[in-house]
PDB file of N, CA and C in Angstrom:
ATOM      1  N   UNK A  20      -7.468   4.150   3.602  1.00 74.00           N
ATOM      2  CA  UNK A  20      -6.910   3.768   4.881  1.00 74.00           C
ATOM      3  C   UNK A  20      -6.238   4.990   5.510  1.00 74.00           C
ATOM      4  N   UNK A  21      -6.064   4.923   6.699  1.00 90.00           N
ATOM      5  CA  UNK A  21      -5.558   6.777   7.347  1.00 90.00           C
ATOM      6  C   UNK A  21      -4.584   6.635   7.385  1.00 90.00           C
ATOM      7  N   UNK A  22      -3.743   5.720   7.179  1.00 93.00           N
ATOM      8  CA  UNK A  22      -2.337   5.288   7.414  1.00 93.00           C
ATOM      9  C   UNK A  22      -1.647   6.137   6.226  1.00 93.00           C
ATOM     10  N   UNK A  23      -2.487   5.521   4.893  1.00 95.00           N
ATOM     11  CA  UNK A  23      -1.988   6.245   3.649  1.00 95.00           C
ATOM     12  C   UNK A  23      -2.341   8.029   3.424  1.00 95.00           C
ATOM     13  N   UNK A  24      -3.717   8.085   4.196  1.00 95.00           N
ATOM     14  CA  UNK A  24      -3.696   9.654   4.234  1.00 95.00           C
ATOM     15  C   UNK A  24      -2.991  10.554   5.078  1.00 95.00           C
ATOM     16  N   UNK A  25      -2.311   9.700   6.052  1.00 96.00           N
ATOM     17  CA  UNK A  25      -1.413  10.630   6.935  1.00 96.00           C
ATOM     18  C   UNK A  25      -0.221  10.651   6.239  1.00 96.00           C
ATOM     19  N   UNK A  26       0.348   9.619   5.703  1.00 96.00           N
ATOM     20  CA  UNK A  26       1.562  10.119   5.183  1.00 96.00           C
ATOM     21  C   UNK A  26       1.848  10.815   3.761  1.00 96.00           C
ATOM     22  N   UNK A  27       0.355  10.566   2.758  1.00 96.00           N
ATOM     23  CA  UNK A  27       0.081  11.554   2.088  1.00 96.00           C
ATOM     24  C   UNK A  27       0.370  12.571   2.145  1.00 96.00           C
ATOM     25  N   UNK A  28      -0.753  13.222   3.760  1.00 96.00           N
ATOM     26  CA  UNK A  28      -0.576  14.433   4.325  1.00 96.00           C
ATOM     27  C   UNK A  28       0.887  15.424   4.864  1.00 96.00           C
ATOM     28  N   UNK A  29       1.618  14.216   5.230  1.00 96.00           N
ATOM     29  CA  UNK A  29       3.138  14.568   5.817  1.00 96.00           C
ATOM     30  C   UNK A  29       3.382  14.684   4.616  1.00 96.00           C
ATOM     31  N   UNK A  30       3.655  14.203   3.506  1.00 96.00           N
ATOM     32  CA  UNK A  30       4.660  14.503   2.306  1.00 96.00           C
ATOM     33  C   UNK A  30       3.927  16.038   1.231  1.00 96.00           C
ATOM     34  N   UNK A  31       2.881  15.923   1.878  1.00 96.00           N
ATOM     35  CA  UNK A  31       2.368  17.286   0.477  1.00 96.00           C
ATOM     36  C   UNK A  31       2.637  18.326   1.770  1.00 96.00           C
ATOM     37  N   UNK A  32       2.270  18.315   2.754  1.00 97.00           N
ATOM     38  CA  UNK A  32       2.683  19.630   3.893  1.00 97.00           C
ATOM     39  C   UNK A  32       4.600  19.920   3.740  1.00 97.00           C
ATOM     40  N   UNK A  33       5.108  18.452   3.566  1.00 97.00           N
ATOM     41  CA  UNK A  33       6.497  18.999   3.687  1.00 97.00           C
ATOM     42  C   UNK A  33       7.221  19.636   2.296  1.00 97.00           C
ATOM     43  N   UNK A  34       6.424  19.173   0.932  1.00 96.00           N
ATOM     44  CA  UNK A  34       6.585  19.885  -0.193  1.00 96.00           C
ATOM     45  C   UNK A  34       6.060  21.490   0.193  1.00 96.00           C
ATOM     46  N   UNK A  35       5.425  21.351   0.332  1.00 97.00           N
ATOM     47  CA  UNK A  35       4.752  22.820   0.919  1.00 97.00           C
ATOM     48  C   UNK A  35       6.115  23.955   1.394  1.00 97.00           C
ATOM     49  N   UNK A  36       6.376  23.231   2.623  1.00 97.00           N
ATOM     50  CA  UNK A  36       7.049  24.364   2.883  1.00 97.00           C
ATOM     51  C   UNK A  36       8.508  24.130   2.589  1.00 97.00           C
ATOM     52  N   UNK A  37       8.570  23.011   1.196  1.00 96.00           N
ATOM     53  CA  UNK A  37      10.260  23.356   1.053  1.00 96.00           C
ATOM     54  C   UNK A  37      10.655  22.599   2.047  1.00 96.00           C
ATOM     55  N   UNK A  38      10.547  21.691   2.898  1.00 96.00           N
ATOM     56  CA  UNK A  38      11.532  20.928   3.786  1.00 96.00           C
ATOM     57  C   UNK A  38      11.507  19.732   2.595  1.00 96.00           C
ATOM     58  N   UNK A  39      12.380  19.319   2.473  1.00 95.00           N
ATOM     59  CA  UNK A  39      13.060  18.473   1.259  1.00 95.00           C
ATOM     60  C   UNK A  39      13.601  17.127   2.548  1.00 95.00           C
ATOM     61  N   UNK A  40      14.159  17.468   3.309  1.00 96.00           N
ATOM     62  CA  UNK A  40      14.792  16.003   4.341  1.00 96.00           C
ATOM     63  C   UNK A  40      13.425  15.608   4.841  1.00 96.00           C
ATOM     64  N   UNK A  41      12.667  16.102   5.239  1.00 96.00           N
ATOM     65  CA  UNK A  41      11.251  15.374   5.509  1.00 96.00           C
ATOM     66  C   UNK A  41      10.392  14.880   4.719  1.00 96.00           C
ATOM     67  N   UNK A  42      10.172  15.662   3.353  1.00 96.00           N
ATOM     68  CA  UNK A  42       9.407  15.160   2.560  1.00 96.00           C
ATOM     69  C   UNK A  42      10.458  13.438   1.769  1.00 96.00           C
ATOM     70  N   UNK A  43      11.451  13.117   1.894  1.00 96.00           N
ATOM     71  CA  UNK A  43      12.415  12.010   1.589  1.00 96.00           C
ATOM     72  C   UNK A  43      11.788  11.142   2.531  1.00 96.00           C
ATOM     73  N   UNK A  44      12.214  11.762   3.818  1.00 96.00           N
ATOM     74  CA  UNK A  44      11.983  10.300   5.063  1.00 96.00           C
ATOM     75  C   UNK A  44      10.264   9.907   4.980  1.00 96.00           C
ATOM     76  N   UNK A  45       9.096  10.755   4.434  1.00 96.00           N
ATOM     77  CA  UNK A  45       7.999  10.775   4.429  1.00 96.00           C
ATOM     78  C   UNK A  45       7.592   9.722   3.064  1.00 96.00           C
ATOM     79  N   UNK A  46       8.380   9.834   2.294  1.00 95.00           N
ATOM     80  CA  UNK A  46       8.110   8.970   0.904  1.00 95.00           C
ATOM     81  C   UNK A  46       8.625   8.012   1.195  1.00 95.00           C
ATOM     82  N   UNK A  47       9.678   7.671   1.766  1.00 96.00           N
ATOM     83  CA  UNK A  47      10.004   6.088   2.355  1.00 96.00           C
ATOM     84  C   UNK A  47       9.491   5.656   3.361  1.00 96.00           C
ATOM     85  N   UNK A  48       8.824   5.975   4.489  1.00 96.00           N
ATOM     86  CA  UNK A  48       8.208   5.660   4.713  1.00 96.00           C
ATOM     87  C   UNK A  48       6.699   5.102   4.103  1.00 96.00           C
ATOM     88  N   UNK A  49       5.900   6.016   3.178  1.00 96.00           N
ATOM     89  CA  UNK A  49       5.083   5.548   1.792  1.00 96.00           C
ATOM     90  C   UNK A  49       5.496   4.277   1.170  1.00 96.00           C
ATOM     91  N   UNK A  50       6.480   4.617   0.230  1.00 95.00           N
ATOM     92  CA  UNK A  50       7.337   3.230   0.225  1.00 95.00           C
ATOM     93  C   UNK A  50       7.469   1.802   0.891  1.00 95.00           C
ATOM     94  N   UNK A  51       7.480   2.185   1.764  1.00 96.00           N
ATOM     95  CA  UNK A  51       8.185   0.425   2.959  1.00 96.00           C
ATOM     96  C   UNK A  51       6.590   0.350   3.319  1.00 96.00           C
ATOM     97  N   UNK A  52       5.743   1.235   3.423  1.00 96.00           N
ATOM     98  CA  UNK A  52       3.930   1.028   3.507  1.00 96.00           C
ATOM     99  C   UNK A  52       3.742  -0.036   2.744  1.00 96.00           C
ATOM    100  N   UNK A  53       3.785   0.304   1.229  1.00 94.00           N
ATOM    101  CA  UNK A  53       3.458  -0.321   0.003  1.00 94.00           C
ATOM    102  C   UNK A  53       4.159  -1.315  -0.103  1.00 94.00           C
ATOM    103  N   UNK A  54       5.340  -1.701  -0.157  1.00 95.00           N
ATOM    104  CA  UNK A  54       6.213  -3.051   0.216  1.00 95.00           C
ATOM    105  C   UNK A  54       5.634  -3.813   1.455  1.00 95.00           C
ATOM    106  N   UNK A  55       4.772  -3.242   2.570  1.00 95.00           N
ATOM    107  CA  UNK A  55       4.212  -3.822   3.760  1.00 95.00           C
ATOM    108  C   UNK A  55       2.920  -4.408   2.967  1.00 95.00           C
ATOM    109  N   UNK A  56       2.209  -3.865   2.647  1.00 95.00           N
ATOM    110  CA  UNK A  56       1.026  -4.302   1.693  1.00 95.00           C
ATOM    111  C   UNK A  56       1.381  -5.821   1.041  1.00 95.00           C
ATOM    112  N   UNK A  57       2.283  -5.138  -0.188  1.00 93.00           N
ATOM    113  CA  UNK A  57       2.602  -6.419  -1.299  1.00 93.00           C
ATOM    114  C   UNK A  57       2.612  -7.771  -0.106  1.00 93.00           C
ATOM    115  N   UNK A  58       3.524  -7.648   0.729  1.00 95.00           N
ATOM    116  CA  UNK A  58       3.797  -8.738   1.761  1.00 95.00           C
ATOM    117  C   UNK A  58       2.521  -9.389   2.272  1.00 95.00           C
ATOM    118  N   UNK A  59       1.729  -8.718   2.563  1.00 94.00           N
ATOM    119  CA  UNK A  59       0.299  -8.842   3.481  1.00 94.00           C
ATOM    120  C   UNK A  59      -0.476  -9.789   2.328  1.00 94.00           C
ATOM    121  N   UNK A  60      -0.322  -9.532   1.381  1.00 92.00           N
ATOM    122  CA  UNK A  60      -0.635  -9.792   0.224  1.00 92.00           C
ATOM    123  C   UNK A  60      -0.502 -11.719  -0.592  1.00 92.00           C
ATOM    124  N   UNK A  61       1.307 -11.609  -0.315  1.00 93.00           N
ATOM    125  CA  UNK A  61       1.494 -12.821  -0.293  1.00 93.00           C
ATOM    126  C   UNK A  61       1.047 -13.290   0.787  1.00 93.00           C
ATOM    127  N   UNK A  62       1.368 -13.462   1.814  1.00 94.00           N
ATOM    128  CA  UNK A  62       0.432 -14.015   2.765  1.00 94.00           C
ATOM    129  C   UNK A  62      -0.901 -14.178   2.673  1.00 94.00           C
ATOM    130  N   UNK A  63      -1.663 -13.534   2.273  1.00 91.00           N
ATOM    131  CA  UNK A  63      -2.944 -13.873   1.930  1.00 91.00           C
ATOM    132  C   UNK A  63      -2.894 -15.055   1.195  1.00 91.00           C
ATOM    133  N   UNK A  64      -2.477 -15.443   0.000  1.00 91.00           N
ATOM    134  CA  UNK A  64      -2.484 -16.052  -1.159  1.00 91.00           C
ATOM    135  C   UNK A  64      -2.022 -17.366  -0.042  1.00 91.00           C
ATOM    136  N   UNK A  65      -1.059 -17.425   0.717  1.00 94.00           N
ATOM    137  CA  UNK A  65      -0.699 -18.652   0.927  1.00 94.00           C
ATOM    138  C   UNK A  65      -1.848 -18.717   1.942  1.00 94.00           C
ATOM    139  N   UNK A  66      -2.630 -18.270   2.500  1.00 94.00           N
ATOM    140  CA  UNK A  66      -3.161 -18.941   3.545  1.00 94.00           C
ATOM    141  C   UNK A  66      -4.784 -19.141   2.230  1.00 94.00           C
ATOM    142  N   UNK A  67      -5.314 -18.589   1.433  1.00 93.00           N
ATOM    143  CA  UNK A  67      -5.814 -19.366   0.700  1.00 93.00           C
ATOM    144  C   UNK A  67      -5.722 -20.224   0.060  1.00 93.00           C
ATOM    145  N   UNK A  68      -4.726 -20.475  -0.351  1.00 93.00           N
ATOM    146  CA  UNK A  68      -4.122 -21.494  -1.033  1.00 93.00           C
ATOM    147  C   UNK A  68      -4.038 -23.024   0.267  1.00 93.00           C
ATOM    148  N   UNK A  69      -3.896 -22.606   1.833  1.00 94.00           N
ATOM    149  CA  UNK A  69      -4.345 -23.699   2.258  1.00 94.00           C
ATOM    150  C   UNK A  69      -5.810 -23.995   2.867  1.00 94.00           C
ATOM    151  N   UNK A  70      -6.497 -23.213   3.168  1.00 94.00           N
ATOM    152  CA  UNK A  70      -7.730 -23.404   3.288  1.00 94.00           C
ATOM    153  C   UNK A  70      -8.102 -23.757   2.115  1.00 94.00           C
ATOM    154  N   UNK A  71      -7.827 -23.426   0.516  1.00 93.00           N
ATOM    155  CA  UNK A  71      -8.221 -24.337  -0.436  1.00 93.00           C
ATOM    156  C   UNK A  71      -8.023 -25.893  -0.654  1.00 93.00           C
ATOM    157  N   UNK A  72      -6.926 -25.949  -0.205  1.00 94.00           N
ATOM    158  CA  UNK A  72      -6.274 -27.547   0.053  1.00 94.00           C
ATOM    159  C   UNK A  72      -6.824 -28.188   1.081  1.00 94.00           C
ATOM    160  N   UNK A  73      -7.767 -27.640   2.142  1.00 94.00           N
ATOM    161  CA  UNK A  73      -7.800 -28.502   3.087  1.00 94.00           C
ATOM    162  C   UNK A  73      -9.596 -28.263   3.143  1.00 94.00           C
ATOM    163  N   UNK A  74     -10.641 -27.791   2.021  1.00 93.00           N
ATOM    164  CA  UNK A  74     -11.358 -27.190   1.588  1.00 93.00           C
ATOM    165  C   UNK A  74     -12.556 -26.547   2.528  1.00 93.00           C
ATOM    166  N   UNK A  75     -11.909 -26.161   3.220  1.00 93.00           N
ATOM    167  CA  UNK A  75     -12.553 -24.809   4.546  1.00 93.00           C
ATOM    168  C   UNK A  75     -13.127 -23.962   3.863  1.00 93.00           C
ATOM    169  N   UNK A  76     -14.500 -24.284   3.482  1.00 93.00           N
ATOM    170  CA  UNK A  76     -15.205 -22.693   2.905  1.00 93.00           C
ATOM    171  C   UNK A  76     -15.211 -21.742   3.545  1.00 93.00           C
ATOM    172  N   UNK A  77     -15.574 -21.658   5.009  1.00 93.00           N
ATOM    173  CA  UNK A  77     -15.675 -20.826   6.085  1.00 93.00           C
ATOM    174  C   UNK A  77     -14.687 -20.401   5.988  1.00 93.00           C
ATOM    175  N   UNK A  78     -13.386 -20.553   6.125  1.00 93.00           N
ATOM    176  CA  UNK A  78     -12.309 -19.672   6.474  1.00 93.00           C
ATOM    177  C   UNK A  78     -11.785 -18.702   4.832  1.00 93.00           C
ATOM    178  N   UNK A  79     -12.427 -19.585   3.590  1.00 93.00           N
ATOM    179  CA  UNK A  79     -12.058 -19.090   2.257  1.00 93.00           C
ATOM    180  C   UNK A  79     -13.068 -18.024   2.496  1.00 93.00           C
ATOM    181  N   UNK A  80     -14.181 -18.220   3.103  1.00 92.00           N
ATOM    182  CA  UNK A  80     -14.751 -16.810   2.886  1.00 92.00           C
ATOM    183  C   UNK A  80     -14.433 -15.930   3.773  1.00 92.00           C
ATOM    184  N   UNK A  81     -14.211 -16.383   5.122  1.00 91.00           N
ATOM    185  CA  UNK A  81     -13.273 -14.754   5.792  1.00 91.00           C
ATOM    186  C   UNK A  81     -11.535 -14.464   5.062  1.00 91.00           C
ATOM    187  N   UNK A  82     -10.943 -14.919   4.308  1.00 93.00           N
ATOM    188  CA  UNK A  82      -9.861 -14.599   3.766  1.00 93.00           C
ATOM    189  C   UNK A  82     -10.598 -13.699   2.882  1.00 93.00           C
ATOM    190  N   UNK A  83     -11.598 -14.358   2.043  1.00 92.00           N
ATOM    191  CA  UNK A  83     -12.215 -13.254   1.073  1.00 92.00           C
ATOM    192  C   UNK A  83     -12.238 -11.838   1.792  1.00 92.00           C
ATOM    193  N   UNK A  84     -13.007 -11.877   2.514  1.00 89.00           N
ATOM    194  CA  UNK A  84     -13.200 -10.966   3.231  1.00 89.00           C
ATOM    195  C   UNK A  84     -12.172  -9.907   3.371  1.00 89.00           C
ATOM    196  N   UNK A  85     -11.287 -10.206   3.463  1.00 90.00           N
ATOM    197  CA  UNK A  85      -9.728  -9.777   4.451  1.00 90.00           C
ATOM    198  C   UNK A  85      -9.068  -9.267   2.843  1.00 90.00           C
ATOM    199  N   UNK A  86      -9.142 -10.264   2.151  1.00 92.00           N
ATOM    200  CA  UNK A  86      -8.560 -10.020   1.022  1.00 92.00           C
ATOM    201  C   UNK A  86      -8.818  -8.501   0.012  1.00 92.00           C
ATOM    202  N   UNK A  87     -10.792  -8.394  -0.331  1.00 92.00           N
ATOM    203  CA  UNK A  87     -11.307  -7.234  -0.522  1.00 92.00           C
ATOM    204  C   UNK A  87     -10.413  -5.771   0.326  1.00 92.00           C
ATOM    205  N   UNK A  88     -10.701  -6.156   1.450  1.00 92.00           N
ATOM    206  CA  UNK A  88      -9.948  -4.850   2.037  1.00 92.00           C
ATOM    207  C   UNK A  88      -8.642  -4.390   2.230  1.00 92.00           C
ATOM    208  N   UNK A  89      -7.770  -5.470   2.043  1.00 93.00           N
ATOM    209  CA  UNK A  89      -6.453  -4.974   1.262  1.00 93.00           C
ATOM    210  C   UNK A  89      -6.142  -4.969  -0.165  1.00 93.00           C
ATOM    211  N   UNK A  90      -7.237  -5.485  -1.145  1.00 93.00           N
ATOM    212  CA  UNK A  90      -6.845  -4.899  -2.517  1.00 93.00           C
ATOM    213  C   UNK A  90      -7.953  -3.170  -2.598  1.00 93.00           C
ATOM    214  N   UNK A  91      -8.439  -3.019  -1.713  1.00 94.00           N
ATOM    215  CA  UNK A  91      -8.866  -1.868  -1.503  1.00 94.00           C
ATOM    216  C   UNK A  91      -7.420  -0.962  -0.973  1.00 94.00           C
ATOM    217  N   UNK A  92      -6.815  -1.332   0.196  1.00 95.00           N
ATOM    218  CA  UNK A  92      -6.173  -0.617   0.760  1.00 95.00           C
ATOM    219  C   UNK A  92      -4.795  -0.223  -0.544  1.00 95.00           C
ATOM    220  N   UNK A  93      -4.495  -1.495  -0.990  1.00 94.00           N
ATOM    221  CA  UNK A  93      -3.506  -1.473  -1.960  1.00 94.00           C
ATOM    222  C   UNK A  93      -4.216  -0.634  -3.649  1.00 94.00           C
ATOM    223  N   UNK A  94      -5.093  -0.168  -3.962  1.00 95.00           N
ATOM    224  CA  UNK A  94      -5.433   0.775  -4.814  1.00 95.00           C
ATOM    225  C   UNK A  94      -5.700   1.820  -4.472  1.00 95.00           C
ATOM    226  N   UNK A  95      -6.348   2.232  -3.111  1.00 96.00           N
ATOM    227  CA  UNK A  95      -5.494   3.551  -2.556  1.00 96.00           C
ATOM    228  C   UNK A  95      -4.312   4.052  -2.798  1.00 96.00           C
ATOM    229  N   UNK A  96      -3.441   3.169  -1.953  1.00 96.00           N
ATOM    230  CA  UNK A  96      -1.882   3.048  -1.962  1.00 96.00           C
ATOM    231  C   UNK A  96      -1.554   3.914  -3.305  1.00 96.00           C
ATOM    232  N   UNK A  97      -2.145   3.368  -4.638  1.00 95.00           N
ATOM    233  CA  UNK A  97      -1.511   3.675  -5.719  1.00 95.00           C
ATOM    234  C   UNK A  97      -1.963   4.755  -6.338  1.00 95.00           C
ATOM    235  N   UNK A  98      -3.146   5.255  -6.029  1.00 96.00           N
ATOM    236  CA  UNK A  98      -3.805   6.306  -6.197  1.00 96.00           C
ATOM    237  C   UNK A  98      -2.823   7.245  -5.924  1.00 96.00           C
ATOM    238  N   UNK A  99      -2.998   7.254  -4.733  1.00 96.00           N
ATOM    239  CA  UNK A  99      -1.879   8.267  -3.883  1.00 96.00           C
ATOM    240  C   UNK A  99      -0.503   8.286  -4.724  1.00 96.00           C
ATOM    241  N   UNK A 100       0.080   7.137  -4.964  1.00 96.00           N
ATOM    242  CA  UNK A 100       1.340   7.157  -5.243  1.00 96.00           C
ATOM    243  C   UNK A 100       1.447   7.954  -6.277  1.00 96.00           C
ATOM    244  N   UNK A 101       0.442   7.208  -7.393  1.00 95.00           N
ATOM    245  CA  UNK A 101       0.028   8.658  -8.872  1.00 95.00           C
ATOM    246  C   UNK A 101       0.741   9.561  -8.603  1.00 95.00           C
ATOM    247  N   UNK A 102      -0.524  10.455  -7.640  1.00 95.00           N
ATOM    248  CA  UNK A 102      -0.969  11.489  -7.604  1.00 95.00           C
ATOM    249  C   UNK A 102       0.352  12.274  -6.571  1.00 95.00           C
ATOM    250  N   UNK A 103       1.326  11.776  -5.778  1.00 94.00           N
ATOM    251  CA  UNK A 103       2.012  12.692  -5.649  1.00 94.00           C
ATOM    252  C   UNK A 103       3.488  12.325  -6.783  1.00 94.00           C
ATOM    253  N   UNK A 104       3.442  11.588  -7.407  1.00 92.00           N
ATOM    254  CA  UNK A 104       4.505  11.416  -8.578  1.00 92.00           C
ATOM    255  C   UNK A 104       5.614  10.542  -7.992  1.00 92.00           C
ATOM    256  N   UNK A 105       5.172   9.594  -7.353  1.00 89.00           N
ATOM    257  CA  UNK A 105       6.432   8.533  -6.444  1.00 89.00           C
ATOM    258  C   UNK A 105       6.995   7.946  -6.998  1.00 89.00           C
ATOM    259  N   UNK A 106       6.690   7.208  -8.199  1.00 82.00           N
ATOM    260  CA  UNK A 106       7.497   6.711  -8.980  1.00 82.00           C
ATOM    261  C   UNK A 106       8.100   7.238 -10.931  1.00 82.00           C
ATOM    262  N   UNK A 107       7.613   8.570 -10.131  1.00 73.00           N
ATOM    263  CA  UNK A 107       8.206   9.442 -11.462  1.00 73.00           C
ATOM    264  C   UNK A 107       9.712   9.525 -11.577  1.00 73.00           C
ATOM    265  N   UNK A 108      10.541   9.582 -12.460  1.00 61.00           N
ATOM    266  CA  UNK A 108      11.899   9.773 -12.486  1.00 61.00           C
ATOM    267  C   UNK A 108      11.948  11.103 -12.530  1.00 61.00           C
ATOM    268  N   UNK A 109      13.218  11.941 -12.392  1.00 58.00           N
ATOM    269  CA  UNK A 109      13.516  13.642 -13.027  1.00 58.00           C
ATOM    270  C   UNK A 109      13.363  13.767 -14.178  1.00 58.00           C
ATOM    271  N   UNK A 110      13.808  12.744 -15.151  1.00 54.00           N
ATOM    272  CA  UNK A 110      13.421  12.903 -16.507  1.00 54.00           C
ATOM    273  C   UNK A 110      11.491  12.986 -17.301  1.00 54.00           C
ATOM    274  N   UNK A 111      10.950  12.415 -16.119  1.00 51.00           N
ATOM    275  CA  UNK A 111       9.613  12.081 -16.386  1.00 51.00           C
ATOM    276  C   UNK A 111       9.548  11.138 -17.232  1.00 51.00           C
ATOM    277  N   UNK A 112      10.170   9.743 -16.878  1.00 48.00           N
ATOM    278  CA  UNK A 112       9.898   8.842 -17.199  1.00 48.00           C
ATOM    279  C   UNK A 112       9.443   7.451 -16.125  1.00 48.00           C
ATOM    280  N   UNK A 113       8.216   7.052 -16.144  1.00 48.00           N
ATOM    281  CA  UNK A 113       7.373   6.420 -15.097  1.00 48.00           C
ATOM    282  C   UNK A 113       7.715   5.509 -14.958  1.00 48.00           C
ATOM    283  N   UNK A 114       7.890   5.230 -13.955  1.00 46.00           N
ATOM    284  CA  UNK A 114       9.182   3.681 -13.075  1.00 46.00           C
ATOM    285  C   UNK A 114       7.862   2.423 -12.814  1.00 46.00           C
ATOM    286  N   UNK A 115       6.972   2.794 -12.773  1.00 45.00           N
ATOM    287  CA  UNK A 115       5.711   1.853 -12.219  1.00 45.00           C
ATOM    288  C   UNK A 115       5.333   0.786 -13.662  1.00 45.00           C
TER     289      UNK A 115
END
């Protein structure tokens, strides 16, 4: 998703040059992304959960739909997160 590669991009450019207050506001922003996700997420679940109850295949299969591309977007997300060490501690002990 470009959302996650731009702020990727903002946080490895601001390691780069040593700006430390940008590369912070750039990881929380990352952050409150990934907390935006999880959310998107529950929501999904409840609106399948009533098209299951009310047994709308049609709409279970565009949730499907919808669903694929945010557990796509959300394993990006974490890729990324890895890979720039977001939930690493100073000690190097992994918070995830």
């Amino acid at each position: 998703m470009e959302t996650i590669q731009v702020l990727r991009k903002r946080i490895v450019d601001a390691r780069a040059v040593g700006d430390s207050d940008f590369e912070q506001t750039a990881l929380v922003m990352f952050v409150a992304f990934g907390y935006r996700l999880e959310d998107a997420l529950r929501k999904y679940a409840d609106k399948i959960v009533e098209a299951a109850c009310c047994n709308n295949a049609q709409r279970l299969r565009e949730l499907h739909d919808g669903l694929c591309a945010l557990r796509n977007c959300l394993e990006e997300w974490k890729l990324v997160a890895e890979e720039l060490g977001v939930f690493l501690k100073k000690g190097g002990n992994n918070n995830a």
